[in-house]
């Protein structure tokens, strides 16, 4: 079982959805970086549950408690360890599901992998709850990257087939900050309103919806990354797939590239007023040959519908070896896309910071 990633800054996530606490360890974070606890909490609050009817009714404060690594809000060179205490579990909601894997969840695969010993209440270690400690680490990484002039932001590009505008070719830090300040982070608020209606409709129908998140990193220097298996695309993709519910990723024009001609896909190059090489379009997503070219790094990632729905579903009884049905009770998100936006930012920040240290 591997719940760690990173080469220079190693990030390890621990805990279970209904355990006493969840947490993260960040190893090899350089000393001397000022970390604002207020800014970190604002970042954590963007993904925490129980804020409105679009999210699960589970209410968690998601306030990090740092056990090591920070002294007077400064990184001190030792491993950063932080926990979040779980305070609003309702494990009894899962009593009737014992031995009956929920479709769309990791219940069955975890049962097979660990001979039925895995704690799968609330999804256990596979739960989206574990993205909270990821946001602790990513929030710290984002603040360190800001010192270097690198800003990372994301928005909801699509929910239930309803599409927002895409980022412009060269978004500004102010534009990213404006989006992150919204409770429902979209560029076009009218599109966002229609997305919210679709989520509410799915909830009323006992169902759920998925969507697409678009993420961008601006200010990344050219030359970061490497060819083939250690390219920045490979590293970001590997880490992003560690986020529960992520089912796909594309960079720049992505799958649309297959429908384009070379003359359409190639990004025209030019020198800007400061003598830097730029491109007029960004179909490459800021990456060529696995190496950054100085343009914003842009990727989109697909988020599946929340598998916990209140409709009756077919499954199997692993104890009695027979077919059966279940109806999931409890508190669940009708859509997790809006809460996953800061998580995608967090993971992108961790990978980029890790690669910057490697490139020194």
XYZ file of C-alpha atoms in Angstrom:
360
model
C 0.000 0.000 0.000
C 1.462 3.361 -1.006
C -0.035 6.619 0.175
C 3.137 8.623 -0.416
C 4.531 10.542 -3.368
C 7.308 12.973 -4.211
C 11.050 12.639 -4.703
C 12.538 15.621 -2.892
C 9.569 16.634 -0.788
C 7.952 13.356 0.218
C 4.281 13.583 1.154
C 2.602 10.787 3.118
C -1.121 10.787 3.897
C -2.542 8.683 6.733
C -5.828 7.913 8.458
C -9.335 6.678 7.686
C -12.618 8.482 7.136
C -14.106 7.261 10.432
C -10.870 6.968 12.396
C -9.842 9.259 15.239
C -7.829 11.532 12.956
C -6.385 11.949 9.488
C -3.089 13.600 8.685
C -0.045 14.205 6.551
C 3.730 14.189 6.843
C 5.873 16.389 4.562
C 9.534 15.433 4.612
C 12.415 17.652 3.412
C 10.593 21.002 3.298
C 13.360 23.647 3.440
C 13.610 25.769 6.583
C 12.904 29.485 6.647
C 9.593 29.746 4.801
C 6.867 31.830 6.442
C 3.538 29.966 6.439
C 0.391 31.958 7.144
C -2.001 29.858 9.225
C -4.861 32.206 8.266
C -4.195 31.778 4.559
C -3.854 28.021 4.985
C -7.188 27.816 6.806
C -8.911 29.817 4.068
C -7.556 27.291 1.571
C -8.756 24.376 3.726
C -12.202 25.945 4.043
C -12.643 25.846 0.273
C -12.897 22.041 0.366
C -14.359 21.332 3.798
C -17.754 19.572 4.018
C -21.062 20.769 5.400
C -21.006 24.318 4.024
C -24.174 24.183 1.928
C -26.777 21.887 0.353
C -24.409 21.052 -2.517
C -22.148 19.180 -0.105
C -22.419 16.342 2.385
C -24.120 17.164 5.667
C -21.064 15.897 7.557
C -19.677 18.924 9.404
C -15.952 18.973 10.088
C -13.930 22.016 11.130
C -10.876 20.801 9.198
C -8.506 22.820 11.388
C -4.949 21.470 11.084
C -3.053 20.715 14.287
C 0.694 20.819 13.639
C 2.753 18.351 15.641
C 6.116 19.264 14.132
C 7.879 21.164 11.360
C 6.592 24.681 12.080
C 7.940 27.047 14.723
C 6.350 30.486 15.036
C 4.721 29.934 11.630
C 8.114 29.259 10.010
C 9.270 25.988 8.495
C 12.109 24.769 10.694
C 13.601 21.984 8.581
C 12.176 18.991 10.434
C 9.371 16.932 8.899
C 6.045 18.741 8.952
C 3.394 16.575 10.575
C -0.202 17.755 10.879
C -3.431 16.057 11.851
C -7.132 16.852 11.615
C -9.370 15.251 14.209
C -12.517 13.608 12.837
C -15.487 14.822 14.855
C -18.688 14.055 12.925
C -18.586 10.382 11.933
C -21.772 8.304 11.835
C -20.402 4.782 11.528
C -23.789 3.189 12.245
C -24.871 4.246 8.748
C -22.556 1.504 7.436
C -23.650 -1.390 9.682
C -26.104 -2.744 7.096
C -23.448 -2.661 4.362
C -21.052 -5.124 5.980
C -19.970 -7.607 3.333
C -22.010 -5.801 0.682
C -19.689 -3.689 -1.482
C -21.111 -0.397 -2.715
C -21.030 -0.093 -6.535
C -18.551 2.528 -7.695
C -16.583 2.428 -4.428
C -13.354 0.605 -3.577
C -15.190 -1.677 -1.128
C -14.822 -4.833 -3.221
C -11.256 -4.257 -4.392
C -10.145 -3.438 -0.832
C -11.942 -6.574 0.404
C -10.031 -8.706 -2.095
C -6.706 -6.944 -1.509
C -6.738 -7.186 2.293
C -8.873 -10.271 2.893
C -11.833 -8.318 4.234
C -9.805 -6.564 6.946
C -9.932 -3.013 5.540
C -11.945 -0.426 7.475
C -14.298 0.836 4.763
C -16.656 2.913 6.912
C -17.142 6.136 5.010
C -14.745 4.800 2.389
C -11.922 4.269 4.880
C -8.516 5.260 3.539
C -10.012 5.570 0.043
C -12.403 8.322 1.127
C -12.422 11.850 -0.214
C -11.971 12.771 3.453
C -8.278 12.044 2.918
C -8.039 15.013 0.556
C -8.144 17.306 3.604
C -4.570 16.445 4.671
C -3.553 16.692 1.014
C -4.797 20.278 1.147
C -2.676 20.962 4.237
C 0.448 19.932 2.336
C -0.654 21.581 -0.896
C -1.631 24.790 0.883
C 1.876 25.010 2.330
C 3.383 24.295 -1.097
C 1.231 27.011 -2.688
C 2.529 29.590 -0.217
C 6.153 28.628 -0.880
C 5.552 28.788 -4.647
C 4.005 32.249 -4.268
C 7.359 33.439 -2.909
C 8.842 32.325 -6.228
C 6.176 34.105 -8.291
C 4.299 30.910 -9.174
C 0.523 31.019 -8.769
C -1.785 28.018 -9.136
C -5.544 28.226 -9.592
C -8.417 26.121 -10.858
C -12.097 26.352 -11.666
C -15.040 24.139 -12.508
C -15.017 23.795 -16.280
C -18.013 21.490 -16.516
C -20.725 19.851 -14.404
C -23.421 17.550 -15.794
C -22.573 18.641 -19.344
C -22.943 22.360 -18.511
C -19.751 24.168 -19.471
C -17.962 27.215 -18.101
C -15.542 29.374 -20.087
C -11.960 28.112 -20.304
C -9.017 30.019 -18.891
C -7.589 32.638 -21.280
C -4.197 31.917 -22.850
C -2.380 33.910 -20.162
C -4.530 34.271 -17.028
C -3.399 36.687 -14.327
C -2.928 36.117 -10.629
C -5.770 38.545 -9.937
C -8.124 36.498 -12.119
C -7.183 33.301 -10.287
C -7.648 34.960 -6.902
C -11.094 36.207 -7.915
C -12.197 32.698 -8.898
C -10.843 31.138 -5.694
C -12.825 33.616 -3.592
C -16.120 32.278 -4.964
C -18.078 29.627 -3.076
C -18.756 27.969 -6.439
C -15.525 28.586 -8.384
C -16.402 29.325 -12.011
C -15.425 32.057 -14.461
C -18.953 32.632 -15.788
C -21.423 32.912 -12.910
C -24.415 32.283 -15.191
C -22.939 28.916 -16.175
C -22.254 28.287 -12.492
C -25.893 28.961 -11.626
C -27.021 26.372 -14.175
C -24.519 23.869 -12.794
C -25.891 24.371 -9.293
C -29.427 23.708 -10.553
C -28.237 20.461 -12.173
C -26.596 19.359 -8.915
C -29.739 20.145 -6.937
C -31.860 18.226 -9.452
C -29.583 15.182 -9.181
C -29.820 15.332 -5.398
C -33.621 15.463 -5.533
C -33.576 12.424 -7.825
C -31.393 10.462 -5.411
C -28.537 10.641 -7.891
C -25.224 12.446 -8.427
C -23.246 14.174 -11.188
C -19.597 14.565 -12.155
C -17.627 17.127 -14.090
C -14.312 18.574 -15.221
C -11.813 20.802 -13.397
C -9.360 23.023 -15.284
C -6.147 23.928 -13.462
C -3.414 26.401 -14.417
C 0.004 27.284 -13.016
C 1.439 30.661 -14.020
C 4.969 31.919 -13.490
C 6.629 28.516 -13.956
C 10.131 28.910 -15.417
C 10.963 27.302 -18.726
C 13.090 24.173 -18.679
C 11.395 22.380 -15.776
C 10.914 18.652 -16.290
C 12.469 16.031 -18.524
C 11.777 13.679 -21.427
C 9.738 10.507 -21.450
C 8.876 9.035 -18.052
C 10.028 11.899 -15.828
C 8.272 14.698 -17.689
C 6.191 17.215 -15.785
C 3.048 15.786 -17.422
C 3.892 12.313 -16.117
C 4.544 13.571 -12.597
C 1.406 15.708 -12.375
C -0.781 12.974 -13.875
C 0.522 10.340 -11.464
C -0.179 12.529 -8.431
C -3.572 13.746 -9.663
C -4.755 10.155 -10.068
C -4.105 9.769 -6.342
C -7.116 12.022 -5.727
C -10.244 9.897 -5.155
C -12.795 10.132 -8.010
C -10.344 11.338 -10.676
C -10.858 9.349 -13.893
C -8.968 11.255 -16.574
C -6.497 14.034 -17.338
C -5.377 16.004 -20.383
C -2.852 18.796 -20.927
C -3.419 21.788 -23.178
C -5.662 20.869 -26.102
C -5.502 17.257 -24.885
C -7.810 14.846 -26.686
C -8.983 17.644 -28.978
C -5.484 17.544 -30.489
C -6.446 14.342 -32.283
C -8.996 16.297 -34.339
C -6.680 19.179 -35.230
C -4.244 19.697 -38.078
C -0.611 20.431 -37.341
C -1.083 23.971 -38.616
C -3.872 24.417 -36.056
C -2.215 22.701 -33.124
C 1.281 24.187 -33.371
C 1.585 27.262 -31.140
C 3.140 30.239 -33.035
C 6.225 31.524 -31.188
C 7.419 35.112 -30.701
C 9.604 37.344 -28.522
C 7.641 39.542 -26.125
C 8.597 43.080 -25.083
C 10.904 41.739 -22.387
C 12.743 39.466 -24.809
C 11.169 36.259 -23.518
C 9.986 33.531 -25.881
C 6.198 33.128 -25.746
C 3.491 31.499 -27.863
C 0.326 33.115 -29.231
C -1.768 30.073 -28.353
C -1.224 27.376 -25.744
C -2.383 24.083 -27.224
C 0.723 22.484 -25.720
C -0.456 23.406 -22.238
C 2.901 24.971 -21.456
C 4.763 21.678 -21.935
C 6.770 20.278 -24.862
C 8.696 17.026 -24.588
C 7.826 16.818 -20.900
C 9.575 20.160 -20.274
C 7.973 23.528 -19.508
C 8.271 26.185 -22.230
C 7.529 29.255 -20.109
C 3.819 29.455 -20.895
C 1.184 28.645 -18.249
C 0.922 24.932 -17.490
C -2.708 23.975 -18.112
C -4.481 20.681 -17.556
C -8.035 19.408 -17.201
C -9.119 16.493 -15.075
C -12.331 14.449 -15.077
C -14.193 13.838 -11.815
C -16.666 10.958 -11.706
C -20.147 11.252 -10.150
C -20.218 10.563 -6.424
C -20.791 6.780 -6.177
C -22.835 7.081 -2.972
C -26.393 7.654 -4.171
C -29.667 6.996 -2.362
C -31.200 4.865 -5.124
C -31.447 1.112 -4.750
C -28.463 -0.617 -6.401
C -27.533 -4.173 -7.278
C -24.532 -5.725 -5.541
C -23.374 -8.992 -3.965
C -23.330 -10.375 -0.437
C -19.739 -11.552 0.057
C -20.566 -13.296 3.325
C -23.529 -15.359 2.108
C -22.262 -15.588 -1.490
C -25.455 -14.362 -3.123
C -26.796 -11.497 -5.196
C -28.550 -8.723 -3.316
C -29.481 -5.046 -3.378
C -28.543 -2.142 -1.142
C -29.772 1.372 -0.527
C -27.096 3.661 0.864
C -28.058 5.814 3.827
C -26.116 8.634 5.424
C -24.787 11.991 4.257
C -23.185 12.250 0.843
C -22.286 14.852 -1.770
C -24.535 14.980 -4.859
C -21.439 16.363 -6.621
C -17.848 16.606 -5.414
C -16.427 18.652 -8.289
C -16.572 22.026 -6.522
C -14.899 20.615 -3.395
C -12.208 18.919 -5.493
C -11.032 22.195 -7.069
C -8.615 23.128 -4.233
C -7.463 19.505 -4.019
C -6.333 19.580 -7.655
C -4.544 22.877 -6.954
C -2.885 21.306 -3.898
C -1.536 18.301 -5.773
C -0.300 20.444 -8.673
C 1.517 22.717 -6.205
C 3.199 19.780 -4.475
C 4.453 18.282 -7.745
C 5.741 21.606 -9.073
C 7.534 22.451 -5.808
C 9.053 18.963 -5.739
C 10.337 19.363 -9.304
C 11.703 22.852 -8.652
C 13.815 21.454 -5.819
C 15.005 18.672 -8.093
C 15.994 21.149 -10.788
C 18.315 23.139 -8.502
